Coordinates of N, CA and C in Angstrom, one line a residue:
X19 N -161.4 13.3 140.9 CA -160.2 14.0 141.5 C -160.5 15.5 141.4
X20 N -160.2 16.2 142.5 CA -160.3 17.7 142.5 C -158.9 18.3 142.8
X21 N -158.7 19.5 142.5 CA -157.5 20.2 142.7 C -157.7 21.4 143.6
X22 N -156.9 21.5 144.7 CA -157.0 22.6 145.6 C -156.0 23.6 145.2
X23 N -156.4 24.8 144.9 CA -155.5 26.0 144.6 C -155.6 26.9 145.8
X24 N -154.5 27.1 146.5 CA -154.4 28.1 147.6 C -153.6 29.3 147.1
X25 N -154.3 30.4 147.2 CA -153.6 31.7 146.8 C -153.2 32.4 148.1
X26 N -151.9 32.7 148.2 CA -151.4 33.4 149.4 C -151.0 34.8 149.0
X27 N -151.3 35.7 149.9 CA -150.7 37.0 149.9 C -149.7 37.0 151.0
X28 N -148.4 37.2 150.6 CA -147.3 37.1 151.6 C -146.6 38.4 151.8
X29 N -146.0 38.5 152.9 CA -145.2 39.7 153.2 C -144.0 39.7 152.3
X30 N -143.7 40.7 151.5 CA -142.6 40.7 150.5 C -141.3 40.6 151.2
X31 N -141.2 41.0 152.4 CA -139.9 41.0 153.1 C -139.7 39.6 153.9
X32 N -140.6 38.7 153.7 CA -140.5 37.4 154.4 C -140.7 36.3 153.4
X33 N -140.1 36.4 152.1 CA -140.2 35.4 151.1 C -139.5 34.1 151.5
X34 N -138.4 34.3 152.2 CA -137.6 33.1 152.7 C -138.4 32.3 153.7
X35 N -139.1 33.0 154.6 CA -140.0 32.2 155.5 C -141.0 31.5 154.8
X36 N -141.6 32.1 153.8 CA -142.6 31.3 153.0 C -142.0 30.1 152.3
X37 N -140.8 30.3 151.8 CA -140.1 29.2 151.1 C -139.8 28.0 152.1
X38 N -139.5 28.3 153.3 CA -139.3 27.3 154.4 C -140.6 26.6 154.6
X39 N -141.7 27.4 154.7 CA -143.1 26.8 154.9 C -143.4 25.9 153.8
X40 N -143.1 26.3 152.6 CA -143.5 25.5 151.4 C -142.7 24.2 151.4
X41 N -141.4 24.2 151.7 CA -140.6 23.0 151.8 C -141.1 22.0 152.8
X42 N -141.5 22.6 154.0 CA -142.1 21.7 155.0 C -143.4 21.0 154.5
X43 N -144.2 21.8 153.8 CA -145.4 21.1 153.2 C -145.0 20.1 152.2
X44 N -143.9 20.3 151.5 CA -143.4 19.3 150.5 C -143.2 17.9 151.1
X45 N -143.0 17.9 152.4 CA -142.9 16.6 153.2 C -144.2 16.2 153.8
X46 N -144.8 17.1 154.4 CA -146.0 16.7 155.2 C -147.3 16.5 154.4
X47 N -147.5 17.2 153.3 CA -148.7 17.0 152.5 C -148.8 15.6 151.9
X48 N -147.7 15.2 151.1 CA -147.8 13.8 150.6 C -147.9 12.7 151.6
X49 N -147.3 12.9 152.7 CA -147.3 12.0 153.8 C -148.7 11.9 154.4
X50 N -149.5 12.9 154.3 CA -150.9 13.0 154.8 C -151.9 12.6 153.8
X51 N -151.5 12.3 152.6 CA -152.5 11.7 151.7 C -152.9 12.5 150.5
X52 N -152.3 13.7 150.2 CA -152.7 14.5 149.0 C -151.5 14.4 148.0
X53 N -151.9 14.6 146.8 CA -150.9 14.5 145.7 C -150.4 16.0 145.5
X54 N -149.3 16.4 146.1 CA -148.8 17.7 146.0 C -148.3 18.0 144.6
X55 N -148.8 19.0 143.9 CA -148.2 19.5 142.7 C -147.1 20.4 143.0
X56 N -147.3 21.3 143.9 CA -146.2 22.2 144.4 C -146.6 23.5 145.0
X57 N -145.6 24.1 145.6 CA -145.8 25.5 146.1 C -145.0 26.4 145.3
X58 N -145.5 27.6 144.9 CA -144.9 28.5 144.0 C -144.8 29.9 144.6
X59 N -143.6 30.4 144.7 CA -143.4 31.7 145.3 C -143.0 32.7 144.3
X60 N -143.0 34.0 144.7 CA -142.7 35.1 143.8 C -141.4 34.9 143.1
X61 N -141.4 35.3 141.8 CA -140.1 35.2 141.0 C -140.0 36.5 140.2
X62 N -141.0 36.8 139.4 CA -141.0 38.0 138.6 C -142.4 38.6 138.7
X63 N -142.6 39.8 138.7 CA -143.9 40.5 138.8 C -144.2 40.7 140.2
X64 N -145.3 40.2 140.7 CA -145.8 40.4 142.1 C -144.8 39.8 143.1
X65 N -144.5 40.6 144.1 CA -143.6 40.1 145.2 C -144.4 39.6 146.3
X66 N -145.7 39.6 146.2 CA -146.6 39.2 147.3 C -147.5 38.0 147.0
X67 N -147.5 37.5 145.8 CA -148.5 36.4 145.5 C -147.7 35.1 145.4
X68 N -148.3 34.1 146.0 CA -147.8 32.7 146.0 C -148.9 31.7 146.0
X69 N -148.6 30.5 145.5 CA -149.7 29.5 145.4 C -149.2 28.2 146.0
X70 N -150.1 27.4 146.5 CA -149.9 26.0 146.8 C -151.0 25.2 146.0
X71 N -150.6 24.1 145.4 CA -151.5 23.3 144.5 C -151.4 21.8 144.8
X72 N -152.5 21.2 145.1 CA -152.5 19.7 145.2 C -153.8 19.1 144.8
X73 N -153.7 17.8 144.5 CA -154.9 17.0 144.1 C -155.3 16.2 145.3
X74 N -156.6 16.0 145.3 CA -157.2 15.1 146.4 C -158.4 14.5 145.7
X75 N -158.7 13.3 146.2 CA -159.8 12.5 145.6 C -161.2 13.1 145.6
X76 N -161.5 13.7 146.8 CA -162.9 14.3 146.9 C -162.9 15.2 148.1
X77 N -164.0 15.9 148.3 CA -164.1 16.8 149.5 C -164.1 16.0 150.8
X78 N -164.7 14.8 150.7 CA -164.7 13.9 151.9 C -163.3 13.4 152.2
X79 N -162.5 13.1 151.2 CA -161.1 12.7 151.4 C -160.3 13.9 151.9
X80 N -160.7 15.1 151.5 CA -160.0 16.4 152.0 C -160.2 16.5 153.5
X81 N -161.4 16.3 154.0 CA -161.6 16.4 155.4 C -160.7 15.5 156.2
X82 N -160.6 14.2 155.8 CA -159.7 13.3 156.5 C -158.3 13.6 156.3
X83 N -157.9 14.1 155.2 CA -156.5 14.6 154.9 C -156.1 15.7 155.9
X84 N -157.0 16.7 156.0 CA -156.8 17.9 156.9 C -156.5 17.4 158.3
X85 N -157.3 16.4 158.8 CA -157.1 15.9 160.1 C -155.7 15.2 160.3
X86 N -155.3 14.5 159.3 CA -154.0 13.8 159.3 C -152.9 14.9 159.2
X87 N -153.1 15.9 158.4 CA -152.1 17.0 158.3 C -151.9 17.7 159.6
X88 N -153.0 18.0 160.3 CA -152.9 18.7 161.6 C -152.2 17.8 162.7
X89 N -152.4 16.5 162.5 CA -151.8 15.6 163.5 C -150.4 15.2 163.2
X90 N -149.9 15.5 162.0 CA -148.5 15.2 161.6 C -147.6 16.2 162.3
X91 N -146.5 15.7 163.0 CA -145.6 16.6 163.7 C -145.1 17.8 162.9
X92 N -144.7 17.5 161.7 CA -144.2 18.6 160.9 C -145.3 19.6 160.4
X93 N -146.5 19.0 160.1 CA -147.6 19.8 159.8 C -148.0 20.7 160.9
X94 N -148.1 20.2 162.1 CA -148.5 21.0 163.3 C -147.5 22.1 163.5
X95 N -146.2 21.7 163.4 CA -145.2 22.8 163.6 C -145.2 23.8 162.5
X96 N -145.6 23.4 161.2 CA -145.6 24.4 160.2 C -146.8 25.4 160.4
X97 N -147.9 24.9 160.9 CA -149.0 25.8 161.2 C -148.6 26.8 162.2
X98 N -147.9 26.3 163.3 CA -147.4 27.2 164.3 C -146.3 28.2 163.8
X99 N -145.4 27.7 162.9 CA -144.4 28.6 162.3 C -145.1 29.7 161.6
X100 N -146.1 29.5 160.8 CA -146.8 30.5 160.0 C -147.5 31.5 161.0
X101 N -148.1 31.0 162.0 CA -148.7 31.8 163.0 C -147.7 32.7 163.7
X102 N -146.6 32.2 164.1 CA -145.6 32.9 164.8 C -144.9 33.9 164.0
X103 N -144.5 33.6 162.7 CA -143.7 34.5 161.9 C -144.6 35.5 161.1
X104 N -145.9 35.2 160.9 CA -146.8 36.1 160.3 C -146.4 36.6 158.9
X105 N -145.9 35.6 158.1 CA -145.6 36.0 156.7 C -146.7 35.8 155.8
X106 N -147.8 35.1 156.2 CA -149.0 35.0 155.3 C -150.0 36.1 155.8
X107 N -150.3 37.0 154.8 CA -151.2 38.1 155.1 C -152.6 37.7 154.8
X108 N -152.8 36.8 153.8 CA -154.1 36.4 153.4 C -154.0 35.1 152.7
X109 N -155.0 34.2 152.8 CA -155.0 32.9 152.2 C -156.4 32.6 151.7
X110 N -156.5 32.3 150.4 CA -157.8 31.9 149.8 C -157.6 30.5 149.2
X111 N -158.7 29.7 149.4 CA -158.6 28.3 148.9 C -159.8 28.1 148.0
X112 N -159.6 27.4 146.9 CA -160.7 27.1 145.9 C -160.4 25.6 145.4
X113 N -161.5 24.9 145.2 CA -161.3 23.5 144.7 C -161.9 23.5 143.2
X114 N -161.1 23.1 142.3 CA -161.5 23.0 140.9 C -161.3 21.6 140.4
X115 N -162.1 21.3 139.3 CA -162.0 20.0 138.6 C -161.4 20.3 137.2
X116 N -160.5 19.4 136.8 CA -159.9 19.5 135.5 C -160.9 19.1 134.4
X117 N -161.3 20.0 133.6 CA -162.3 19.7 132.6 C -161.8 19.6 131.2
X118 N -160.5 19.7 131.0 CA -159.9 19.7 129.7 C -159.3 18.3 129.4
X119 N -159.4 17.3 130.3 CA -158.8 16.0 130.0 C -159.7 15.2 129.0
X120 N -159.1 14.4 128.2 CA -157.7 14.0 128.1 C -156.9 15.0 127.3
X121 N -155.7 15.3 127.6 CA -154.8 16.2 126.9 C -154.1 15.4 125.8
X122 N -153.8 16.1 124.7 CA -153.0 15.5 123.7 C -151.5 15.5 124.1
X123 N -150.7 14.6 123.5 CA -149.3 14.6 123.8 C -148.6 15.9 123.4
X124 N -147.6 16.3 124.1 CA -146.9 17.5 123.7 C -146.1 17.3 122.4
X125 N -146.1 18.3 121.6 CA -145.4 18.2 120.3 C -144.0 18.6 120.6
X126 N -143.1 17.8 120.0 CA -141.6 18.1 120.1 C -141.3 19.1 119.0
X127 N -140.7 20.2 119.4 CA -140.3 21.2 118.5 C -138.8 21.1 118.2
X128 N -138.4 21.0 117.0 CA -136.9 20.8 116.7 C -136.2 22.1 117.0

């Protein structure tokens, strides 16, 4: 399993547009075969940094997933929405492998 981390630089005056984009991916990404962890938008600190994070089986599975995502009606519309509204200023993608597994159980603090 690999995890895709997408770092976005977004227009700070178009955070709502990014939120709409993120909610759309919340439907289209799982439907297309990736395990979506979530999209994260600005809250405190930077007003321009956002992330999308999902798991995928392999880089080969990623290629097939991207084709399904582009063919998905909501996925295709979401790509066009981002292009039309221009709220994404920059997008960087990296694939990482979780090397800290297995994790211990969380300790319950009274």
